[in-house]
Structures are given as C-alpha cells and as structure tokens.
XYZ file of C-alpha atoms in Angstrom:
731
model
C 20.270 -1.343 -22.769
C 17.379 0.189 -20.838
C 15.579 -2.006 -18.322
C 12.279 -1.560 -20.193
C 13.938 -2.751 -23.429
C 15.357 -5.806 -21.652
C 11.940 -6.719 -20.266
C 10.333 -6.213 -23.678
C 12.792 -8.626 -25.305
C 12.282 -11.084 -22.427
C 8.511 -11.038 -22.870
C 8.798 -11.394 -26.645
C 10.987 -14.492 -26.235
C 8.330 -16.156 -24.106
C 5.814 -18.242 -25.966
C 2.544 -19.576 -24.678
C 1.549 -21.057 -28.036
C -0.307 -24.316 -27.543
C -0.908 -23.652 -23.859
C -4.268 -23.078 -22.225
C -4.534 -21.083 -18.995
C -7.644 -20.872 -16.834
C -8.203 -18.254 -14.142
C -10.689 -18.472 -11.285
C -11.504 -16.629 -8.077
C -12.516 -18.649 -5.053
C -13.620 -18.114 -1.463
C -14.351 -14.616 -0.199
C -14.107 -11.761 -2.675
C -11.581 -8.947 -2.357
C -11.157 -5.622 -4.136
C -8.466 -5.941 -6.788
C -9.342 -9.468 -7.881
C -10.609 -8.093 -11.203
C -7.287 -6.379 -11.823
C -5.551 -9.721 -11.286
C -7.955 -11.491 -13.650
C -7.410 -8.778 -16.271
C -3.626 -9.058 -15.978
C -3.684 -12.862 -16.332
C -5.922 -12.673 -19.402
C -3.996 -9.957 -21.218
C -0.547 -11.317 -20.370
C -1.668 -14.794 -21.434
C -3.012 -13.499 -24.742
C 0.139 -11.383 -25.224
C 2.352 -14.482 -25.139
C 0.022 -16.424 -27.430
C -1.776 -18.710 -24.998
C -5.483 -19.432 -24.845
C -7.060 -18.066 -21.682
C -10.301 -19.209 -20.085
C -12.555 -17.824 -17.375
C -13.829 -20.303 -14.815
C -16.909 -18.632 -13.393
C -18.173 -19.173 -9.843
C -14.867 -20.558 -8.590
C -14.460 -24.298 -8.047
C -18.209 -24.780 -8.420
C -17.932 -23.609 -12.023
C -15.018 -25.970 -12.583
C -17.087 -28.896 -11.291
C -20.234 -27.946 -13.221
C -18.390 -27.096 -16.460
C -20.422 -26.093 -19.507
C -20.951 -22.352 -19.854
C -19.068 -21.751 -16.616
C -15.789 -22.212 -18.514
C -15.526 -19.730 -21.384
C -12.672 -18.427 -23.502
C -11.534 -14.897 -22.680
C -10.666 -12.141 -25.146
C -8.728 -8.899 -24.795
C -11.953 -6.881 -24.860
C -13.727 -9.106 -22.314
C -11.577 -7.714 -19.493
C -11.901 -4.039 -20.443
C -13.309 -1.655 -17.826
C -12.698 -4.176 -15.029
C -9.962 -2.368 -13.121
C -12.237 -0.010 -11.207
C -14.853 -2.653 -10.346
C -14.812 -4.152 -6.848
C -15.414 -7.796 -6.041
C -14.916 -10.309 -8.856
C -16.875 -10.157 -12.108
C -16.303 -13.853 -12.856
C -17.943 -14.816 -9.591
C -16.740 -16.674 -6.515
C -18.309 -19.433 -4.465
C -17.452 -21.793 -1.635
C -17.800 -25.245 -3.189
C -18.592 -28.359 -1.149
C -18.514 -30.555 -4.258
C -14.835 -29.829 -4.932
C -13.967 -31.128 -1.468
C -15.094 -34.596 -2.564
C -13.189 -36.952 -4.842
C -16.168 -37.190 -7.185
C -16.291 -33.406 -7.526
C -12.608 -33.171 -8.396
C -13.052 -35.968 -10.934
C -15.749 -33.937 -12.707
C -13.522 -30.848 -12.606
C -10.614 -32.759 -14.167
C -12.844 -33.993 -17.001
C -14.066 -30.464 -17.737
C -10.501 -29.146 -17.928
C -9.202 -31.977 -20.118
C -12.037 -31.448 -22.601
C -10.713 -27.917 -23.214
C -7.034 -28.839 -22.991
C -6.485 -26.759 -19.844
C -3.445 -27.783 -17.797
C -2.525 -24.403 -16.290
C -4.554 -22.956 -13.449
C -4.265 -19.521 -11.889
C -6.185 -19.533 -8.608
C -6.986 -16.281 -6.777
C -8.211 -16.847 -3.223
C -7.287 -17.537 0.366
C -5.266 -20.336 1.934
C -8.215 -22.760 1.782
C -8.687 -22.208 -1.956
C -4.969 -22.576 -2.622
C -4.718 -25.740 -0.510
C -7.579 -27.232 -2.529
C -5.776 -26.358 -5.765
C -2.614 -28.096 -4.586
C -4.569 -31.229 -3.639
C -6.157 -31.197 -7.105
C -2.694 -30.989 -8.660
C -1.374 -33.901 -6.596
C -4.341 -36.089 -7.565
C -4.280 -35.067 -11.235
C -2.582 -38.138 -12.756
C -4.766 -40.469 -10.696
C -7.889 -38.608 -11.761
C -6.947 -38.920 -15.429
C -6.318 -42.653 -15.031
C -9.716 -43.027 -13.436
C -11.350 -41.090 -16.291
C -9.708 -43.440 -18.816
C -11.057 -46.455 -16.935
C -14.526 -44.919 -17.045
C -14.193 -44.338 -20.771
C -14.607 -40.563 -20.353
C -11.287 -39.758 -22.054
C -8.804 -41.622 -24.245
C -5.405 -42.928 -23.155
C -3.726 -40.364 -25.390
C -5.161 -37.560 -23.241
C -3.296 -38.896 -20.199
C 0.009 -38.380 -21.993
C -0.946 -35.056 -23.562
C -2.252 -33.554 -20.332
C -0.034 -35.461 -17.916
C 0.673 -32.587 -15.502
C -1.454 -29.852 -13.992
C 0.387 -26.625 -13.183
C -0.872 -24.393 -10.392
C -0.005 -20.784 -9.528
C -1.792 -18.992 -6.725
C -2.398 -15.354 -5.841
C -3.750 -14.453 -2.427
C -6.946 -12.421 -2.483
C -7.943 -11.645 1.095
C -8.767 -8.380 2.841
C -7.449 -9.785 6.158
C -3.794 -9.977 5.016
C -3.620 -13.271 6.896
C -1.366 -15.243 4.534
C 2.267 -15.776 5.481
C 4.908 -15.236 2.824
C 3.603 -12.007 1.309
C 3.846 -8.450 2.599
C 0.345 -7.627 1.389
C -2.565 -9.590 -0.020
C -4.884 -8.339 -2.752
C -7.732 -6.346 -1.188
C -6.120 -5.361 2.112
C -5.296 -1.774 1.178
C -8.816 -1.182 -0.187
C -10.351 -2.544 3.027
C -8.166 -0.127 4.991
C -9.512 2.697 2.804
C -13.096 1.732 3.731
C -12.227 1.588 7.436
C -10.375 4.909 7.504
C -13.152 6.645 5.551
C -15.593 5.542 8.256
C -13.239 6.489 11.093
C -12.664 9.973 9.667
C -16.424 10.477 9.325
C -17.108 9.189 12.837
C -14.460 11.444 14.356
C -16.360 14.581 13.367
C -19.605 13.506 15.026
C -17.782 12.047 18.037
C -15.987 15.343 18.577
C -19.230 17.274 18.387
C -20.873 15.242 21.160
C -17.771 14.228 23.162
C -18.468 10.580 22.467
C -16.493 7.351 22.570
C -16.834 5.113 19.520
C -16.096 1.399 19.445
C -15.458 0.179 15.891
C -15.514 -3.499 15.030
C -13.567 -4.445 11.916
C -13.083 -7.761 10.128
C -10.324 -10.140 11.134
C -11.626 -13.334 12.715
C -8.152 -14.852 12.975
C -5.907 -11.942 12.001
C -5.748 -8.486 13.540
C -3.929 -6.746 10.694
C -6.844 -4.517 9.661
C -7.557 -3.487 13.249
C -3.901 -2.832 14.047
C -3.023 -0.811 10.946
C -6.259 1.192 11.020
C -5.566 2.000 14.692
C -2.081 3.136 13.735
C -3.434 5.168 10.807
C -6.101 7.013 12.805
C -4.345 7.270 16.177
C -6.913 5.149 18.035
C -6.796 5.148 21.822
C -7.014 1.361 22.149
C -6.927 -1.663 19.855
C -7.825 -5.297 20.521
C -6.498 -8.048 18.228
C -6.433 -11.869 18.432
C -2.636 -12.261 18.041
C -1.835 -10.196 21.134
C -4.636 -10.275 23.707
C -4.394 -7.663 26.470
C -2.901 -8.584 29.819
C -5.224 -9.406 32.713
C -6.641 -6.222 34.176
C -6.805 -4.586 30.758
C -10.239 -3.207 31.516
C -8.925 -0.867 34.189
C -5.892 0.164 32.127
C -8.043 0.971 29.106
C -10.437 3.103 31.149
C -7.507 4.940 32.741
C -6.113 5.665 29.274
C -9.455 6.967 27.990
C -9.923 9.117 31.070
C -6.402 10.554 30.812
C -6.980 11.415 27.151
C -10.181 13.281 28.004
C -8.482 15.119 30.864
C -5.992 16.611 28.368
C -8.871 18.243 26.499
C -9.615 15.639 23.848
C -13.320 15.472 23.032
C -13.479 11.922 21.685
C -12.092 8.405 22.041
C -11.721 5.736 19.367
C -11.421 2.032 20.212
C -10.901 -0.499 17.412
C -11.792 -4.150 17.947
C -11.017 -7.018 15.573
C -13.978 -9.380 15.289
C -11.787 -12.224 16.568
C -10.388 -10.346 19.574
C -9.928 -12.458 22.719
C -8.468 -12.111 26.199
C -5.541 -14.118 27.581
C -7.884 -16.965 28.508
C -9.447 -17.264 25.065
C -12.686 -15.504 26.005
C -14.074 -13.343 23.161
C -13.929 -9.563 23.566
C -16.787 -8.128 21.531
C -17.530 -4.515 20.684
C -20.632 -4.608 22.900
C -18.556 -5.825 25.864
C -16.143 -2.936 25.382
C -18.996 -0.440 25.111
C -20.686 -1.683 28.292
C -17.360 -1.510 30.112
C -16.737 2.122 29.130
C -20.270 3.165 30.060
C -20.137 1.353 33.403
C -16.667 2.530 34.500
C -16.498 6.025 33.004
C -20.053 7.002 32.130
C -18.952 8.207 28.694
C -21.546 8.482 25.933
C -20.470 5.455 23.866
C -21.581 4.126 20.490
C -20.754 0.930 18.569
C -20.206 0.767 14.808
C -19.769 -2.624 13.136
C -18.394 -2.122 9.639
C -19.134 -5.632 8.366
C -19.068 -6.338 4.638
C -18.667 -2.680 3.695
C -14.957 -3.443 4.089
C -15.127 -5.886 1.181
C -16.994 -3.551 -1.138
C -16.293 -0.485 -3.184
C -13.709 0.466 -5.761
C -10.217 -1.004 -5.321
C -7.495 1.423 -4.305
C -4.656 2.316 -6.645
C -2.324 0.157 -4.548
C -4.496 -2.943 -4.968
C -4.875 -2.422 -8.718
C -1.113 -2.159 -9.176
C -0.356 -5.044 -6.810
C -2.886 -7.336 -8.503
C -1.703 -6.365 -11.998
C 1.920 -7.099 -11.174
C 1.025 -10.393 -9.528
C -1.120 -11.417 -12.502
C 1.729 -10.886 -14.945
C 4.138 -12.809 -12.701
C 1.633 -15.662 -12.402
C 1.515 -16.117 -16.183
C 5.318 -16.022 -16.398
C 5.466 -18.697 -13.701
C 3.054 -20.924 -15.634
C 5.074 -20.527 -18.837
C 8.312 -21.499 -17.100
C 6.971 -24.402 -15.066
C 7.858 -28.037 -15.692
C 6.237 -31.316 -14.707
C 8.348 -31.405 -11.527
C 7.806 -27.783 -10.499
C 5.856 -27.599 -7.229
C 2.811 -25.365 -6.963
C 3.813 -21.800 -6.172
C 2.156 -18.663 -4.887
C 3.011 -15.205 -6.208
C 3.892 -13.012 -3.246
C 5.024 -9.472 -2.622
C 8.430 -9.164 -1.005
C 9.503 -5.538 -0.781
C 9.640 -4.218 -4.314
C 9.478 -7.568 -6.055
C 6.827 -10.041 -7.088
C 8.353 -13.357 -6.051
C 7.344 -17.009 -6.320
C 7.285 -19.058 -3.145
C 6.382 -22.717 -2.571
C 2.645 -22.720 -2.011
C 2.386 -25.338 0.710
C 5.289 -23.909 2.734
C 3.376 -20.624 2.973
C 0.133 -22.433 3.826
C 1.868 -24.419 6.583
C 3.384 -21.228 8.012
C -0.064 -19.605 8.022
C -1.469 -22.593 9.891
C 1.339 -22.358 12.457
C 0.115 -18.885 13.404
C -3.319 -20.211 14.308
C -1.749 -23.128 16.178
C 0.388 -20.751 18.249
C -2.714 -18.685 19.077
C -4.648 -21.813 20.066
C -1.784 -22.781 22.377
C -1.752 -19.242 23.811
C 1.786 -18.601 22.515
C 0.876 -15.073 21.524
C 4.389 -13.627 21.242
C 5.254 -16.466 18.869
C 2.086 -15.801 16.850
C 3.076 -12.152 16.388
C 6.553 -13.148 15.185
C 5.116 -15.706 12.780
C 2.964 -12.992 11.223
C 6.194 -11.382 10.048
C 8.362 -8.386 10.813
C 5.862 -5.997 9.268
C 3.099 -7.028 11.667
C 5.494 -7.034 14.617
C 6.803 -3.576 13.757
C 3.266 -2.213 13.351
C 2.421 -3.443 16.844
C 5.567 -1.976 18.404
C 5.032 1.375 16.674
C 1.401 1.547 17.785
C 2.317 0.869 21.421
C 5.071 3.469 21.245
C 2.789 6.208 19.915
C -0.513 5.442 21.621
C 0.596 4.847 25.189
C 2.549 7.602 26.867
C 4.945 6.600 29.609
C 4.782 8.425 32.953
C 7.337 11.237 33.302
C 9.183 9.216 35.953
C 9.797 6.375 33.464
C 11.083 8.560 30.622
C 14.846 8.622 30.020
C 16.513 12.016 30.485
C 18.689 12.653 27.444
C 18.817 16.465 27.628
C 18.821 16.580 23.824
C 16.799 19.093 21.817
C 15.509 17.923 18.439
C 13.869 20.233 15.880
C 11.407 19.032 13.243
C 10.280 21.046 10.205
C 8.622 20.651 6.801
C 10.205 21.922 3.591
C 8.881 22.286 0.039
C 5.354 21.669 -1.213
C 2.829 20.094 1.172
C 2.230 16.352 0.904
C -0.465 14.267 2.565
C 1.100 12.289 5.394
C 3.489 15.018 6.567
C 1.443 15.554 9.723
C 1.465 11.848 10.539
C 5.253 11.918 10.248
C 5.511 14.973 12.540
C 3.231 13.366 15.137
C 5.285 10.196 15.104
C 8.580 12.092 15.395
C 7.345 14.195 18.315
C 5.953 11.276 20.300
C 8.881 8.952 19.665
C 11.285 11.765 20.516
C 9.516 12.455 23.801
C 9.501 8.720 24.582
C 13.265 8.710 23.977
C 13.635 11.524 26.524
C 14.258 14.387 24.077
C 12.758 17.854 24.134
C 11.036 18.351 20.773
C 10.822 21.679 18.943
C 8.541 22.494 16.004
C 9.705 24.961 13.349
C 6.978 26.774 11.423
C 7.257 27.560 7.687
C 10.401 25.585 6.996
C 13.829 27.237 6.980
C 12.217 30.632 6.460
C 10.577 30.253 9.846
C 13.799 28.821 11.235
C 15.929 31.897 10.587
C 13.076 34.148 11.732
C 12.944 32.337 15.065
C 9.521 30.677 14.631
C 10.561 27.823 16.892
C 8.638 26.511 19.878
C 8.576 23.420 22.029
C 5.926 20.897 21.051
C 4.354 18.458 23.531
C 2.767 15.016 23.301
C -0.804 16.305 23.361
C -0.081 19.041 20.804
C 0.022 16.485 17.968
C -3.133 14.609 18.921
C -5.418 14.091 15.915
C -2.729 15.054 13.404
C -2.559 11.674 11.656
C -5.616 12.179 9.467
C -4.962 15.825 8.606
C -3.879 16.703 5.060
C -1.349 19.361 4.102
C 1.208 20.646 6.595
C 0.014 21.932 9.960
C 3.512 23.225 10.736
C 3.515 25.213 7.506
C 6.038 24.670 4.759
C 8.044 26.902 2.421
C 10.487 26.292 -0.417
C 13.069 28.727 1.025
C 16.607 27.297 0.945
C 18.943 27.990 3.877
C 22.100 28.983 1.945
C 21.469 32.756 2.228
C 20.478 32.559 5.875
C 22.909 30.061 7.402
C 24.288 32.604 9.900
C 20.826 33.418 11.284
C 19.895 29.731 11.333
C 23.097 28.959 13.269
C 22.175 31.690 15.760
C 18.728 30.179 16.293
C 20.272 26.741 16.775
C 22.603 28.172 19.432
C 19.748 30.023 21.115
C 17.587 26.898 21.355
C 20.511 24.485 21.765
C 19.319 22.286 18.883
C 21.177 18.945 18.892
C 19.524 17.272 15.877
C 17.361 18.096 12.858
C 14.539 16.122 11.253
C 13.518 17.608 7.896
C 10.406 16.313 6.139
C 10.040 17.243 2.478
C 10.876 16.589 -1.141
C 13.844 17.415 -3.334
C 14.117 20.871 -1.731
C 14.578 19.228 1.671
C 17.458 17.164 0.318
C 19.052 20.275 -1.145
C 18.592 22.133 2.142
C 20.470 19.500 4.120
C 23.248 19.420 1.542
C 23.629 23.192 1.939
C 23.786 22.840 5.729
C 26.387 20.125 5.322
C 28.503 22.437 3.181
C 28.257 25.076 5.921
C 29.690 22.717 8.564
C 33.187 23.954 7.900
C 32.144 27.450 9.042
C 29.440 26.795 11.636
C 29.897 23.976 14.127
C 26.156 24.226 14.930
C 25.513 22.163 11.796
C 27.780 19.302 12.917
C 24.808 17.400 14.288
C 22.687 14.430 13.158
C 20.482 15.601 10.301
C 17.837 13.308 8.881
C 15.514 13.754 5.942
C 12.216 11.981 5.339
C 11.051 12.020 1.682
C 7.629 13.668 1.400
C 6.514 14.759 -2.054
C 3.736 13.689 -4.395
C 6.218 13.766 -7.290
C 8.217 10.885 -5.777
C 11.389 12.328 -7.276
C 13.761 12.100 -4.292
C 16.876 10.037 -5.079
C 17.561 7.056 -2.868
C 13.975 6.057 -2.094
C 11.427 4.055 -4.028
C 8.480 5.927 -2.535
C 7.787 9.249 -0.826
C 5.169 10.270 1.722
C 2.194 11.715 -0.162
C 2.682 9.851 -3.448
C 0.070 7.185 -2.659
C -2.570 9.792 -1.737
C -1.905 11.732 -4.951
C -2.035 8.525 -6.950
C -5.436 7.616 -5.496
C -6.722 11.125 -6.269
C -5.645 10.780 -9.914
C -7.068 7.279 -10.301
C -10.409 8.227 -8.719
C -10.666 11.229 -11.056
C -9.822 9.074 -14.080
C -12.563 6.621 -13.080
C -15.112 9.426 -12.894
C -13.981 10.986 -16.147
C -14.223 7.658 -17.972
C -17.657 7.039 -16.479
C -18.820 10.442 -17.725
C -18.535 9.117 -21.290
C -20.788 6.159 -20.527
C -23.636 5.993 -22.992
C -22.243 8.830 -25.119
C -20.357 8.770 -28.392
C -16.764 7.578 -28.699
C -14.476 9.788 -26.640
C -10.781 10.068 -25.669
C -9.669 11.948 -22.565
C -6.284 13.680 -22.325
C -5.338 14.166 -18.648
C -2.359 16.124 -17.335
C -0.806 15.078 -14.028
C 1.717 16.725 -11.721
C 5.199 15.386 -11.055
C 7.554 17.961 -12.509
C 10.162 16.041 -14.483
C 9.334 12.767 -12.749
C 6.871 10.509 -14.551
C 5.967 8.367 -11.540
C 2.409 9.651 -11.121
C 1.551 9.473 -14.824
C 3.070 6.014 -15.271
C 1.628 4.313 -12.208
C -1.745 6.062 -12.515
C -1.846 4.887 -16.125
C -1.328 1.312 -14.946
C -3.963 1.623 -12.211
C -6.561 3.401 -14.362
C -6.067 1.350 -17.515
C -4.752 4.174 -19.696
C -4.012 3.650 -23.376
C -0.839 5.753 -23.217
C 1.245 7.708 -20.701
C 3.691 10.396 -21.834
C 6.569 11.030 -19.431
C 9.850 12.944 -19.464
C 11.988 9.848 -18.805
C 10.752 8.139 -21.984
C 11.210 10.513 -24.955
C 8.493 10.453 -27.602
C 8.008 12.125 -30.963
C 5.263 12.777 -33.503
C 5.503 9.208 -34.819
C 4.648 7.853 -31.368
C 1.708 10.204 -31.101
C 0.456 9.143 -34.511
C 0.795 5.453 -33.609
C -1.289 6.027 -30.478
C -3.976 7.811 -32.470
C -4.131 4.861 -34.861
C -4.369 2.458 -31.916
C -7.302 4.407 -30.471
C -8.978 4.531 -33.880
C -8.839 0.742 -34.106
C -9.986 0.421 -30.502
C -13.071 2.527 -31.133
C -14.202 0.042 -33.793
C -14.707 -2.532 -31.031
C -17.184 -2.415 -28.171
C -14.705 -0.256 -26.193
C -15.659 3.342 -26.860
C -13.567 5.246 -24.327
C -9.884 6.114 -24.374
C -7.584 7.527 -21.695
C -4.222 9.221 -22.216
C -2.083 10.602 -19.366
C 0.620 13.225 -19.771
C 3.169 14.267 -17.163
C 3.214 18.077 -16.933
C 6.850 18.438 -18.050
C 7.078 15.424 -20.331
C 7.916 17.551 -23.378
C 8.166 21.317 -23.819
C 6.799 21.196 -27.378
C 4.224 18.404 -27.210
C 2.101 20.118 -24.616
C -1.267 18.943 -23.337
C -2.966 21.443 -25.664
C -0.926 20.214 -28.631
C -1.758 16.556 -27.955
C -5.414 17.444 -27.475
C -5.533 19.316 -30.788
C -3.652 16.530 -32.593
C -5.959 13.811 -31.305
C -9.028 15.942 -32.063
C -7.912 16.522 -35.656
C -6.728 12.985 -36.411
C -9.704 11.378 -34.706
C -12.352 13.320 -36.633
C -15.233 11.120 -37.601
C -14.098 8.366 -35.240
C -13.880 9.919 -31.774
C -13.868 13.313 -30.105
C -11.522 14.553 -27.374
C -11.681 16.220 -23.988
C -8.784 17.426 -21.864
C -8.413 17.851 -18.101
C -5.588 19.406 -16.084
C -5.870 17.961 -12.583
C -3.671 20.575 -10.909
C -3.380 21.002 -7.155
C -6.228 18.662 -6.311
C -3.474 16.027 -6.380
C -1.860 17.650 -3.320
C -5.016 18.028 -1.252
C -7.277 15.775 0.739
C -6.825 13.509 3.726
C -3.843 11.162 3.522
C -4.474 7.597 2.433
C -4.058 4.777 4.991
C -0.820 3.845 3.270
C 0.673 7.343 3.603
C -0.426 7.606 7.244
C 1.162 4.282 8.070
C 4.238 4.906 5.935
C 4.860 8.384 7.373
C 4.318 7.151 10.918
C 6.686 4.208 10.647
C 9.592 5.808 8.809
C 9.423 8.831 11.115
C 9.609 6.555 14.165
C 12.553 4.759 12.583
C 14.261 8.077 11.831
C 13.916 9.313 15.423
C 15.369 6.073 16.728
C 18.321 6.578 14.390
C 18.732 10.159 15.601
C 18.730 8.976 19.218
C 21.300 6.296 18.460
C 23.657 8.780 16.790
C 23.247 11.351 19.568
C 24.035 8.793 22.243
C 27.018 7.427 20.307
C 28.478 10.894 19.810
C 28.001 12.195 23.327
C 29.441 9.022 24.820
C 32.689 9.999 23.129
C 32.649 13.274 25.007
C 31.743 15.425 22.025
C 29.045 18.054 22.191
C 28.584 18.205 18.441
C 28.434 15.566 15.776
C 30.702 15.798 12.759
C 30.008 13.033 10.380
C 28.430 12.638 7.006
C 27.685 9.477 5.131
C 28.608 9.890 1.472
C 26.338 12.375 -0.270
C 23.202 11.504 1.644
C 22.357 12.578 5.156
C 20.683 9.432 6.352
C 20.388 5.988 4.941
C 18.095 3.274 6.252
C 16.632 0.169 4.683
C 13.075 -0.479 5.793
C 12.452 -4.129 5.021
C 9.539 -4.332 7.437
C 7.175 -1.798 5.857
C 4.361 -3.523 3.917
C 4.271 -1.849 0.540
C 4.692 -2.348 -3.172
C 8.312 -1.292 -2.823
C 11.247 -1.962 -0.544
C 12.216 1.439 0.699
C 15.645 2.918 1.243
C 14.777 6.134 3.051
C 17.180 9.063 2.957
C-alpha cells in the first residue's frame, strides 16, 4: 500500500467529533503563523471537530465575547501568503494573574473548549502549561462562585495543550527551526545583497544590526549566507583584544582587492565581560583604527514583516496538522507537548523539558559559560559557528597543514542557485586542510579539454550570493572522453574529485567508477553534492537549488492569484519544472494553497480532472473566487498543460474563466535563498572533510591511488546537524 494511502486511511480513522479546539497566537508575531492557524483549522474541521479562533492572544481569552469565534473552512482562505498573524497577538498582563486565568477558564468552558493550540515563544507556552496545571482548581473555584455547574467540572475535567514555536530568533531548544526564522533570514539577506552593491561602489564598510537579543542565530546564519567578514553574537563573545583582530581582518581583506566589508552584529552581542557591543561601537572602532568610510544599518522590525517564505509556510502547515493529531490522541494524563522539527519529521516533545533547556542556555550565558551555551543551542548552531570560522578566517600559510594533495571541483548539469556557495566552501575548506584546489570550467567537457586551473582563497570571495554557476556547467557525460580525462588528471596530478550537480553528476561518477578497471587515475575519492532544482537525485531528501526554485514558484503564484483580485471568478493553470519529479509542483502547491497538483508519480485520468473541475465550480459559489492548479511539466504526455487549460475553460463556462502560465527557466535564475546558501556551504564543507579523511587514510597505507567504492553510491553522509525541513543523506 502506498504511503499516501496509509496516511489517508489513518486520517479517516481519526475522529474529532464532539471536540472543540481553539487556536491562538501570542507574544511577538512571526511570518508563517497564519499558515499554522490555517492548518489547525482545516485539519480540525477535516476530522470533525469544532475549531475556534481566539483573537488577540491571551488577552482575547481573558476578555472573551467576540474575541472567541468559530472558524470555518473559508475563513482561513488566502492566509498563507500573509505575514504576521491575522487573528492578532498581544502580550497580556491580565493572564499572568490568577484572576485573569479564572476569567479565561470561564470563557472556554462556556464554549466547551478543552483543547488549546498555542503558537508563540517560550513565555507564551510556559503560560499555557501553567493554565493547564491550574485548570481543575479554576473550575472548582468557578463552581463555588456559581459561574458554572458541577456537571461542567466532570465534562471539561482536563485541558489539553499543544504548542508550536513562532519566533524569528530560533531561540527555542528542541526544534531545528522555529516558525518565522527562515522568512527573517530572507529579509536580512535581501538587505545585505542590496547593501553590497552600494558598498562596493564607494568602498565602504557596513555594520548591520539584526534581531537576536538573547540568541545569535539570525546573525550567525546570515553571516554564513553572505560571507560576512565578522560576526558578533551573544552565545560566543569575542576574545579580549577582538578589536585589533577584527581591524586586521578588515584591512587584510581590503589589501587583497576587496572593495567592501560587511560586519553583522546581533542586538544582544556582548564581550567576554558582559559589556554590550553595539553597532555604533563597532562603527566608531573601524573609523578610528582604519579610517574606512563606515555606515550602520539597523534592520529592526523589517525582519518580522513581509510575506512568509516557502519554507515557513510548509513548516507551519506540517506542524499545524501534527498539533491537531496530538490533541486528538491526548488523554487526561498526557503532559503538554510542543510540536518540533527534528530532521525530516514533525515530532512531539514534552513542553516544559524544552522550556527548561532553553532557560539553561540563558543561565550558561549569564554565568559566562559560553562554550556550554553554544552546545546547549544544539549541534546545528554549533556546526554553523564552526563552519563560519573555517570559511571566514584564513589561517596564515605557516599554520596550514601540507598535504600535497590536489583536489578538483566542477559543476555538472543544469545550473542551480547555491552551486557557487558550495564551490566557495569547498575551495576554502580544501585550502584550510592543506590541499591545492583546482577549478574545472564547463563540467567534464572542460575537463577533457584541459580547462583546469588552480583556484585560490581570494578567487571565491563574494561567490555565496551569486546565482547560476560561475565555473560554468555542461551536461556532457565523460564516457566518450575517459582517456582524455585520465590524461588531464595525470597532467595535473588530481588526487580527488568533487562534483556538484544533479542526476547527470551522479551518472558521470558512475561512469568514472566503471572506468576504474582500465584507468587507475579514477581510483581516487570521488564525491558528489546534489544540486538541481528538480530535487530528483536518489539518496537525498533535498538538493541545492530546490529551495530557491520553490520560492520563485510560490512568489509567482502569489502574484498571479493577486492579479485576479477584484475581477471575475478565475482559475490559473501553472506549469512547473522538475522533469519526471513532482517535488516542485507538490511542495509549491502546499505552500501556495493550490487546489490541485498534477505530478508524474501520482497517475491521474479524465475522471480526476473532472472531479477537480466540479470542486472548483462549487468553490466559486462561495466567497473564494480564485483557483490555482499546478502541473509538473512531464506529469502526463497526453494531459498536457494546454489540454487541462482547454478542459477547465470548457467545463467552467459560465462559472469561471481560465488562464495558463508556463514558468520556465525563471525557476533556475535569481540569487540563491538563504537556505540554499547555508545548505550548499555546509554540505560542501562536510564533503571536503570527508575527502581529506579518505585521502589521509589511503596514503597512510602507502598507496598513491584510492580503490574503493561504497555500494552504488560514491559518497554517503548523514547530516543530522543541518537545520531544515528534512534530514539529509547526501550522496
């Protein structure tokens, strides 16, 4: 039985009949909260429960009345693309008092609500848990006051709580990512990319202050994603004398011909003695010591605003569904839980254990145990910090190990955003490991033609934010040119290969493996990094470039849907790339709120098309007057985009009209998303460390060539420390 069929049966066996679920957002807002609210409402209605909005957070719960309203399927339409929270959020002093919680309990009991889904930070979730613990006592007190009857105490004896963390700071322990973090990174990187152009024009230094009063995640990851020269975060204050070291680094960067410097400061940055390090302090220091033209940009609340990224919409939607499932399965003795992201899974963790762990981080920072604070943040945070230090700070030549190994890096197949970040990371990590790095232009076509040259540390400066492939990439396979490629490898004494690309790259390495029996030059470590917008490489859940393409599709869908605003009823048929892989169409459909997505992996026929037309016809009779249908380019050779467009146009006559759009190569272009920059950087660093390990192991045994191969794949590595919606096995 297919996995989708199993899940469908599982959902159908769940029943929320007789249950009432309320959803609220509390504390600071975060992009993606609306997607979570939408998922809770629709999943709750799907299983037969009543679902209520609690507007204005805990304040609305205390005030009651019109602040608590029943939700319908249509009431959450067109929410996905809206930032902030449409049901409102507020910091409530009343709920912190016993009297306030007593009023809130009365308002919930009146509507029969005993299931709460709370979206907020650790403070909001802690308050929810306290409310749950006091629940029975509050009901007893209400009976004594005559506000409710004794029967209500038995009927509503337990309050069930499920939390989801909505915070742009990603400061909650127990989850790889919180709702809103990826969108905030998008805002930061958009500003950094814009600032870089003006900074380069005037040879300026820019100091950017980003949010993160107690957590430096945004500052650290944005520094990693844009290749900043220096970053200051509260978890790891700089050593004493950092001022001189920073100025030396900035000066050295300028001396190599770079026309700008970027310094990123978290708003809560401190030194080793707990003294705040502000953006203005950093600016004054640079001006005083170096005389550089320096500007300060404080991003402020722009980081909270704007449209949520595709990542946040998907993350919030998955968490919302899991939250409802948790509420349906809970019992009177089930402790409050929080829905977290662990690798590829939405998991439920004990709420207060996660809150206590989060508080331990702040305690460690207060006690100046900074190394412990970094570890408590999790392996993802720790790995981000290590990778940033490895790539941003070049060791002196005298401190570099001398391996005498030559490593070649090349791109194969179609370009994908994030390839350049991966190349930069590979080159700099390789040089730090003591290797001599070689860049191959135009893939294996350039390889056999001898387009190979040594590439230095400074040569890849500024590559992180560049789209496409600066090395050039071709789809040429090596099978017909293995002899010439072997000659080039002998001529340049290549000891290892790093190939960045999609399915063609995998096929290329398999062909080189097959040629090992004839040419010993190919008996070396060969590693592939998956980079393709189609995300069709076996062995990995995600490929470099897929997130950028996904955001491009979702942004276009948002604009297309908005174009029908105020016009007559309209359905849009949109064709996406992906070859025979339906990843882009499926996930974009989830993130954009599509009515249907046609993909190759899920066969469909004329009956399915007719059913979808009927669904849209019924939908247009409501207040929702826009429809969205996605089709993967190779989903069916007969039911083409034109055919579906004509069918919908004919069957929808008198009810709605149709428009079609083929997105084409715009899905491959543009600057890489923060996720793809970070993803490409980290897996490339990991790959180079693996290459180094295998080279050292082999040459210790006295061999000058490596002759091993692991199963069918060239390289296998499980990256449990990369924050993402998936746990990645990179091949």
